[in-house]
XYZ file of C-alpha atoms in Angstrom:
557
model
C -2.365 33.411 -12.129
C 0.797 33.443 -10.067
C 1.088 29.928 -8.763
C 3.516 30.053 -6.089
C 3.490 32.547 -3.050
C 6.075 32.851 -0.296
C 4.480 34.645 2.646
C 6.452 35.820 5.811
C 5.754 38.390 8.414
C 9.392 39.360 8.211
C 10.966 40.339 4.908
C 13.122 37.850 3.237
C 16.975 38.851 3.138
C 17.493 37.221 -0.230
C 15.656 37.189 -3.503
C 13.474 34.194 -4.786
C 12.917 33.021 -8.277
C 10.595 35.446 -10.184
C 8.010 32.529 -10.447
C 7.315 32.928 -6.642
C 5.236 35.867 -5.404
C 6.939 37.189 -2.086
C 5.159 39.258 0.380
C 4.989 40.145 3.996
C 1.697 41.877 3.729
C -1.490 39.836 3.874
C -3.636 42.691 2.603
C -1.884 42.500 -0.749
C -3.403 39.058 -1.346
C -7.099 40.002 -1.255
C -8.786 38.450 -4.377
C -5.702 36.611 -5.439
C -5.517 32.734 -5.807
C -2.467 30.641 -5.518
C -1.509 27.020 -6.173
C 1.247 26.492 -3.634
C 1.954 28.383 -0.442
C 4.373 28.016 2.313
C 2.063 29.370 4.908
C -1.420 28.305 6.080
C -2.182 32.032 6.479
C -2.570 32.287 2.704
C -5.292 30.524 0.908
C -3.935 28.103 -1.656
C -4.656 24.746 -3.292
C -1.702 23.040 -1.426
C 0.029 24.092 1.852
C 3.815 23.159 1.498
C 5.074 24.217 4.934
C 8.188 22.193 4.370
C 9.386 25.125 2.307
C 9.406 27.529 5.215
C 10.881 24.698 7.376
C 13.791 24.256 4.890
C 14.323 28.151 4.522
C 14.638 28.596 8.299
C 16.754 25.671 9.011
C 18.994 24.859 6.067
C 22.781 25.435 6.150
C 22.921 25.232 2.346
C 24.714 28.186 0.575
C 22.584 31.183 -0.393
C 22.790 30.166 -4.090
C 21.653 26.593 -3.313
C 19.079 27.792 -0.946
C 17.393 29.948 -3.583
C 17.581 27.124 -6.123
C 16.170 24.583 -3.747
C 13.222 26.767 -2.546
C 12.151 26.917 -6.171
C 12.590 23.169 -6.496
C 10.441 22.573 -3.432
C 7.571 24.510 -5.018
C 8.021 22.460 -8.259
C 8.041 19.304 -6.099
C 4.892 20.321 -4.366
C 3.287 20.997 -7.802
C 4.447 17.724 -9.201
C 2.584 15.950 -6.190
C -0.500 17.796 -7.015
C -0.178 16.680 -10.738
C 0.501 13.169 -9.899
C -2.261 12.670 -7.289
C -5.283 10.659 -8.324
C -7.335 11.011 -5.185
C -10.483 12.680 -6.472
C -12.834 14.638 -4.309
C -16.267 13.299 -3.556
C -19.213 14.633 -1.410
C -22.265 13.203 0.276
C -25.310 15.055 1.591
C -25.561 14.507 5.268
C -28.979 14.881 7.020
C -29.650 16.036 10.610
C -30.662 12.860 12.378
C -28.440 12.759 15.291
C -28.165 9.987 18.017
C -26.513 10.552 21.344
C -25.248 7.531 23.250
C -24.289 7.878 26.915
C -24.575 6.370 30.252
C -25.087 9.516 31.951
C -28.021 11.867 31.678
C -25.513 14.789 32.514
C -23.663 14.186 29.329
C -26.836 14.097 27.324
C -28.058 17.360 28.975
C -24.631 19.039 28.285
C -24.702 18.395 24.509
C -28.451 19.170 24.121
C -27.920 22.394 25.883
C -25.117 23.423 23.343
C -27.446 22.618 20.274
C -29.594 25.180 18.811
C -33.332 24.479 18.926
C -34.638 22.364 16.027
C -31.013 22.087 14.702
C -30.949 18.220 14.702
C -33.595 15.631 14.956
C -32.079 14.174 18.118
C -32.469 10.707 19.714
C -30.834 9.288 22.801
C -30.074 5.804 24.066
C -28.304 4.247 26.892
C -25.123 2.568 25.901
C -26.306 -0.625 27.674
C -28.989 -1.228 24.886
C -26.633 -0.733 22.003
C -26.112 -3.978 20.015
C -24.422 -2.861 16.815
C -23.580 -0.004 14.468
C -23.080 -0.327 10.774
C -23.001 1.812 7.629
C -21.296 5.157 7.124
C -21.879 8.820 7.947
C -25.204 10.020 6.460
C -26.552 6.399 6.550
C -25.703 4.784 9.884
C -27.872 1.882 11.099
C -27.990 1.163 14.876
C -29.431 -1.926 16.426
C -30.627 -1.712 19.962
C -32.054 -4.375 22.103
C -34.370 -3.612 25.018
C -36.436 -6.091 26.887
C -35.528 -8.871 24.469
C -36.818 -6.893 21.517
C -34.570 -5.454 18.689
C -35.124 -2.167 17.110
C -33.325 -0.448 14.256
C -32.430 3.298 14.262
C -31.276 5.088 11.035
C -29.280 8.202 11.733
C -26.821 10.462 9.962
C -24.270 11.108 12.811
C -23.689 9.801 16.387
C -22.309 11.316 19.456
C -20.923 8.644 21.762
C -19.468 9.450 25.062
C -16.630 7.245 26.110
C -16.922 5.603 22.653
C -15.891 1.942 22.395
C -13.697 0.407 19.660
C -16.747 -0.496 17.525
C -17.622 3.235 17.198
C -14.097 4.412 16.321
C -14.296 2.194 13.171
C -17.284 3.919 11.652
C -17.277 7.381 9.971
C -19.704 9.835 11.540
C -19.199 8.770 15.177
C -17.697 11.247 17.538
C -16.645 11.231 21.236
C -16.672 14.597 23.156
C -14.336 13.057 25.748
C -11.654 12.782 23.010
C -11.836 16.445 22.150
C -14.625 18.719 23.619
C -18.473 19.137 23.207
C -17.884 22.485 21.267
C -15.454 20.673 18.815
C -17.795 17.829 18.258
C -20.807 20.263 17.544
C -18.738 22.275 15.302
C -17.779 19.046 13.324
C -21.491 17.901 13.275
C -22.454 21.318 11.756
C -19.655 21.229 9.240
C -20.651 17.838 8.036
C -24.215 18.785 7.380
C -23.142 21.807 5.376
C -20.671 20.039 3.076
C -19.254 16.517 3.681
C -16.371 15.893 1.340
C -14.054 12.847 1.224
C -11.457 11.332 -1.152
C -10.657 8.086 -2.772
C -7.289 7.366 -1.104
C -6.872 3.829 -2.385
C -6.804 2.212 -5.808
C -7.083 -1.567 -6.199
C -5.988 -4.013 -8.811
C -7.937 -7.351 -8.299
C -5.918 -9.173 -10.903
C -2.918 -9.513 -8.667
C -4.713 -9.492 -5.310
C -3.781 -12.544 -3.130
C -7.439 -12.647 -1.767
C -9.568 -12.061 -4.754
C -11.594 -15.110 -5.952
C -9.231 -17.618 -4.220
C -10.806 -20.855 -3.104
C -8.751 -20.631 0.121
C -7.928 -17.595 2.025
C -4.253 -17.031 1.640
C -4.000 -13.243 2.351
C -6.055 -10.571 3.968
C -3.404 -8.427 5.318
C -5.171 -5.210 4.271
C -8.174 -6.020 6.182
C -6.236 -6.882 9.296
C -4.444 -3.468 9.398
C -7.326 -1.291 8.426
C -8.308 0.786 11.454
C -11.879 1.272 10.058
C -14.441 -0.553 8.158
C -13.051 0.917 4.899
C -11.909 -2.578 3.682
C -14.036 -5.675 4.278
C -14.067 -9.121 3.083
C -16.985 -10.851 1.442
C -15.762 -14.505 2.315
C -18.414 -16.364 0.320
C -17.277 -14.692 -2.966
C -13.638 -13.893 -1.832
C -14.183 -10.284 -2.756
C -12.828 -7.266 -1.014
C -15.041 -4.058 -0.630
C -13.704 -0.642 -0.376
C -15.502 2.164 1.308
C -13.957 5.578 0.295
C -16.176 7.433 2.773
C -14.889 5.341 5.672
C -11.222 5.434 4.729
C -8.964 7.646 6.702
C -6.155 7.633 4.168
C -3.643 6.373 6.509
C -2.161 4.085 3.861
C -1.407 1.056 6.305
C -3.043 -1.225 3.803
C -0.659 -0.197 1.024
C 2.465 -1.063 2.930
C 1.353 -4.648 3.850
C -0.082 -5.491 0.370
C 2.378 -8.229 -0.789
C 1.732 -7.914 -4.571
C 1.140 -4.149 -4.878
C -2.538 -4.601 -5.626
C -3.423 -1.662 -3.319
C -1.863 1.685 -4.156
C -1.977 5.041 -2.502
C -3.679 7.734 -4.633
C -2.248 10.864 -3.174
C 1.296 9.630 -3.949
C 1.067 6.411 -5.930
C 3.888 4.116 -6.987
C 4.571 5.926 -10.138
C 4.462 9.310 -8.448
C 7.155 8.102 -5.935
C 9.458 7.395 -8.745
C 8.825 10.668 -10.522
C 9.359 12.584 -7.222
C 12.487 10.620 -6.320
C 14.249 12.010 -9.450
C 14.385 15.543 -7.867
C 16.377 14.027 -4.974
C 19.539 12.831 -7.111
C 22.792 13.734 -5.122
C 20.752 15.051 -2.024
C 19.768 13.592 1.314
C 16.028 13.037 1.172
C 14.182 13.889 4.291
C 10.645 12.508 4.097
C 8.223 14.112 6.509
C 4.786 12.663 7.331
C 2.000 15.316 7.521
C 1.375 14.470 11.290
C 4.698 16.140 12.241
C 4.603 19.707 13.356
C 7.046 21.335 11.217
C 6.191 24.983 12.336
C 7.565 24.201 15.770
C 10.554 21.973 14.758
C 14.001 23.570 14.952
C 16.861 21.687 13.781
C 20.074 22.434 11.910
C 19.612 20.977 8.375
C 23.192 20.462 7.189
C 23.957 20.979 3.452
C 22.262 18.847 0.801
C 19.177 17.859 2.968
C 15.999 18.269 0.846
C 12.563 17.730 2.522
C 9.604 15.912 1.042
C 6.255 16.326 2.877
C 3.876 13.321 2.382
C 0.315 12.532 3.411
C -0.657 9.286 5.101
C 2.804 8.373 6.548
C 1.870 4.682 6.851
C 1.819 3.779 3.070
C 5.630 3.735 2.283
C 6.766 0.202 1.440
C 10.041 -1.362 0.623
C 9.976 -0.333 -3.063
C 9.184 3.395 -2.294
C 12.015 3.727 0.344
C 14.539 1.923 -1.823
C 13.598 4.051 -4.915
C 14.488 7.234 -2.960
C 17.692 5.708 -1.478
C 19.091 4.463 -4.768
C 18.058 7.541 -6.822
C 19.587 9.936 -4.348
C 22.570 7.514 -3.565
C 22.074 8.550 0.014
C 20.616 7.308 3.257
C 17.018 8.382 3.664
C 15.693 10.191 6.739
C 12.088 9.475 7.510
C 10.522 11.653 10.128
C 7.315 10.127 11.482
C 5.948 9.168 14.889
C 3.181 6.829 13.469
C 5.043 4.220 11.491
C 2.800 1.228 10.119
C 3.717 -2.349 10.673
C 4.444 -2.785 6.965
C 6.734 0.306 6.839
C 8.664 -0.751 9.882
C 9.306 -4.140 8.470
C 10.328 -2.657 5.101
C 12.773 -0.442 6.783
C 14.338 -3.349 8.753
C 14.626 -5.531 5.544
C 16.167 -2.660 3.550
C 18.484 -1.793 6.438
C 19.634 -5.482 6.591
C 20.384 -5.431 2.926
C 22.217 -2.291 2.908
C 24.266 -3.424 5.924
C 25.228 -6.435 4.097
C 26.303 -4.557 1.002
C 27.317 -1.105 2.148
C 27.768 -1.428 5.958
C 25.140 1.320 6.390
C 21.459 1.567 7.031
C 19.330 2.573 4.114
C 16.759 4.501 6.151
C 17.153 6.508 9.296
C 14.003 6.795 11.327
C 13.311 9.846 13.558
C 10.190 10.018 15.636
C 10.884 13.449 17.535
C 12.893 16.410 17.194
C 15.950 15.155 19.032
C 16.092 12.034 16.919
C 15.702 14.071 13.729
C 18.673 16.095 14.659
C 20.684 12.869 15.388
C 19.695 11.525 11.977
C 20.525 14.763 10.242
C 23.989 14.782 11.764
C 24.382 11.138 10.851
C 23.090 10.907 7.210
C 25.640 10.258 4.513
C 25.854 9.315 0.881
C 26.229 5.603 0.198
C 29.132 5.157 -2.199
C 28.289 3.298 -5.383
C 24.592 2.773 -4.485
C 23.141 5.049 -7.278
C 20.628 3.171 -9.470
C 17.815 4.536 -11.551
C 15.633 3.103 -14.223
C 11.942 3.684 -15.499
C 9.941 1.405 -13.225
C 6.633 2.947 -14.180
C 5.339 -0.036 -16.196
C 6.423 -2.601 -13.624
C 4.487 -4.109 -10.734
C 5.813 -3.452 -7.223
C 7.427 -6.956 -6.863
C 9.071 -6.751 -10.271
C 10.570 -3.259 -9.593
C 11.703 -4.019 -6.089
C 13.349 -7.347 -7.419
C 15.131 -5.421 -10.054
C 16.446 -2.862 -7.676
C 17.663 -5.410 -5.083
C 19.291 -7.464 -7.900
C 21.432 -4.413 -8.750
C 22.608 -4.271 -5.185
C 23.435 -7.978 -5.027
C 25.084 -7.956 -8.489
C 27.306 -11.197 -8.756
C 27.816 -11.527 -5.080
C 26.266 -13.798 -2.417
C 25.496 -11.537 0.495
C 23.616 -14.228 2.493
C 20.059 -14.316 3.609
C 17.431 -11.654 4.914
C 14.486 -12.898 6.853
C 11.093 -11.366 6.111
C 7.518 -11.506 7.668
C 5.243 -11.287 9.391
C 3.874 -8.384 7.314
C 6.080 -8.750 4.100
C 6.361 -12.139 2.756
C 8.911 -13.770 0.381
C 9.208 -17.497 -0.078
C 11.190 -20.283 -1.825
C 9.071 -22.735 -3.686
C 10.246 -26.257 -3.950
C 8.981 -29.130 -6.096
C 9.416 -32.853 -5.697
C 10.331 -33.426 -9.332
C 9.501 -37.106 -9.075
C 5.898 -36.343 -8.268
C 5.306 -33.318 -10.533
C 3.437 -34.279 -13.613
C 3.639 -30.729 -14.935
C -0.158 -30.317 -14.884
C 0.613 -26.570 -14.330
C -2.240 -26.121 -11.931
C 0.280 -24.099 -9.825
C 1.024 -21.909 -12.685
C -2.678 -21.106 -13.057
C -2.911 -20.361 -9.358
C -0.060 -17.880 -9.394
C -1.199 -14.317 -10.359
C 2.060 -12.588 -9.779
C 3.959 -14.563 -12.402
C 6.432 -16.061 -10.014
C 5.677 -19.542 -11.498
C 6.098 -19.840 -15.243
C 5.413 -22.681 -17.747
C 7.938 -22.588 -20.527
C 6.285 -24.147 -23.592
C 9.562 -24.509 -25.532
C 11.443 -26.528 -22.956
C 8.574 -28.282 -21.062
C 9.975 -26.733 -17.847
C 8.153 -25.441 -14.857
C 10.143 -22.363 -13.644
C 10.077 -20.024 -10.776
C 11.417 -16.541 -10.135
C 11.666 -16.475 -6.329
C 11.839 -12.642 -6.058
C 8.406 -12.373 -7.323
C 6.830 -14.995 -4.954
C 4.603 -13.515 -2.245
C 4.511 -16.935 -0.427
C 0.796 -16.859 -0.401
C 0.749 -20.714 -0.699
C -2.172 -20.826 -3.222
C 0.124 -22.858 -5.514
C 0.510 -25.408 -2.780
C -3.370 -25.566 -2.248
C -3.930 -25.927 -5.939
C -1.369 -28.738 -6.673
C -2.865 -31.920 -7.755
C -0.138 -34.134 -6.265
C 0.354 -35.024 -2.736
C 3.615 -33.882 -1.031
C 4.755 -32.336 -4.361
C 4.910 -28.536 -3.747
C 6.156 -26.726 -0.697
C 7.231 -23.196 0.278
C 9.968 -22.196 2.576
C 8.476 -19.081 4.051
C 10.006 -15.610 4.507
C 13.406 -15.488 3.165
C 15.255 -13.486 0.593
C 18.499 -15.046 -0.528
C 20.833 -12.212 -1.636
C 22.431 -14.025 -4.474
C 21.902 -13.736 -8.258
C 19.738 -16.931 -8.754
C 17.105 -15.556 -6.369
C 16.269 -12.833 -8.905
C 16.275 -15.030 -12.018
C 13.934 -17.888 -13.288
C 14.994 -21.298 -11.910
C 13.922 -24.676 -13.243
C 11.668 -26.470 -10.617
C 10.711 -29.465 -12.861
C 11.004 -30.586 -16.348
C 9.632 -33.236 -18.650
C 9.346 -34.384 -22.297
C 6.376 -34.747 -24.375
C 4.903 -38.222 -24.912
C 4.181 -39.300 -28.480
C 0.984 -41.281 -29.323
C 1.999 -44.948 -30.049
C -0.325 -45.082 -33.036
C 0.200 -41.772 -34.869
C 3.291 -40.336 -33.245
C 1.704 -37.145 -32.352
C 2.962 -35.545 -29.019
C -0.053 -34.761 -26.836
C 0.928 -34.768 -23.107
C 3.820 -34.911 -20.628
C 5.491 -38.315 -20.154
C 4.890 -38.163 -16.441
C 1.253 -37.372 -16.815
C 0.698 -40.231 -19.181
C 2.795 -42.596 -16.830
C 0.679 -41.638 -13.902
C -2.781 -42.175 -15.555
C -1.381 -45.583 -16.922
C -0.365 -46.665 -13.456
C -3.765 -45.806 -11.937
C -5.770 -47.406 -14.864
C -3.722 -50.511 -15.634
C -5.442 -52.695 -13.005
C -8.962 -51.762 -14.468
C -7.917 -52.538 -18.114
C -5.610 -55.480 -17.361
C -8.099 -57.931 -19.038
C -8.396 -55.951 -22.248
C -5.125 -55.254 -24.374
C -6.940 -52.716 -26.595
C -8.007 -50.608 -23.591
C -4.566 -50.887 -22.196
C -3.169 -49.631 -25.457
C -5.527 -46.623 -25.363
C -3.763 -45.305 -22.382
C -0.853 -44.369 -24.528
C -2.843 -42.871 -27.478
C -3.934 -39.382 -28.342
C -7.697 -38.510 -28.293
C -8.146 -39.204 -32.003
C -6.329 -42.573 -32.019
C -7.995 -43.501 -28.696
C -11.436 -43.150 -30.212
C -10.491 -44.987 -33.411
C -9.239 -48.007 -31.469
C -12.331 -48.031 -29.252
C -14.645 -47.984 -32.403
C -12.512 -50.569 -34.232
C -12.721 -52.893 -31.307
C -16.385 -52.037 -30.685
C -15.594 -50.920 -27.208
C -17.372 -47.633 -26.987
C -20.375 -49.270 -25.443
C -18.425 -51.786 -23.553
């Protein structure tokens, strides 16, 4: 099978690589299958219209143009190979509910439906109490004359839909499109409803999962649907693939990297970035209309089309910038809160080091042309390493530490969507019980068994505060929120507290930290003051404690 096809109504004036089937005649393509196409007029596994956009607008030399078009096909294929969003399907029945406040609206849509096409119900919006579930299994609660009833339907048409409806899959508003568009959608859904699993989730580093106190739920806050919900009594997140729109906004605000974007995950971003060495990456969100975008692409600009333009985070953007050693252009008019903050943070870091922004944002054609004219390489910024086995925080820390080097570049503030923190410990109060280490699931806090030290790597800290909530001592642990110190120590382990082991006064075996023994002794001394043996047991290991108590006949005392 020929995998790549370039179709254009006008004949190309230059040859393409032999791996690309070139034609200007659609009739030649009958019965042929392709993997990647530049045009939506050709049936293919993946539409890569950035190829045509590049071909029509680039100022690259003819030789580079031919070479880069082949590379763009290969990049598109690489995206397909790296994607882990598997298709799913669900059978959708024909129970249809119409919600409206106007009988004219109801009549209009009923008139457009074929007889017996749907089992149709109608309610006035005024009696609607709640909607839950997903397309194919929606539950609607209505309240009429102080009596509640439940309706189970497959799809809903809701005129002038309220916010509640927009969060559920399977609810459509004709006033946002048209009655004919909605009816076509209803019919298509009944024939074959397919969806994808856009999101993957690692509960082991989630800042919400099974915590006693809620320290993070950013993904739920930014989700525009009911695709991510909290189960507060269990502190579990639940994900609904069928309700997920695939926008990726949850990925960009996840502090630990527990949520990843399956169409282009963290590892795929790294692999794709390697294609952009010594070029100017132009990342284009799928919502931008490339067919009608006419700009002059100066030499060396290579596009990358992405789905879900809200998932890019600070690591993704920095990876492209460092591997290309160039500023990155991001063409997208729907930036998420997390991506906007990631860009601000990166640009501040780059300004402090290179006096240039790392990312140039364009939201329309004129801004895109301005960014294209402005984009430059960033001298001495190239850095690449295999980050595929590393978590998001670790990889980002390693990349920023390379920028910082041995310098002190000052401070960059973070938050409210991307959090870093500086953990401080009152060493006089810390008994090294290590509750904080057990509470930290991103390995920012470490117990060093050789040196009896409590250590912290600030660059890994998500500032979740769960270590503070878990600390056994009062006024011992605190966090200075939302700062990245651009100096070498921020990216290394620092000693927060240390102690030495206490040796049993009977046998000499080391069995606890000195501060822990001193604390217990301080608390218990008043109760044991009348008994010298009991006082002595405060400084003994478990074995010697028991021996003393038996010897003195105190076990039953």
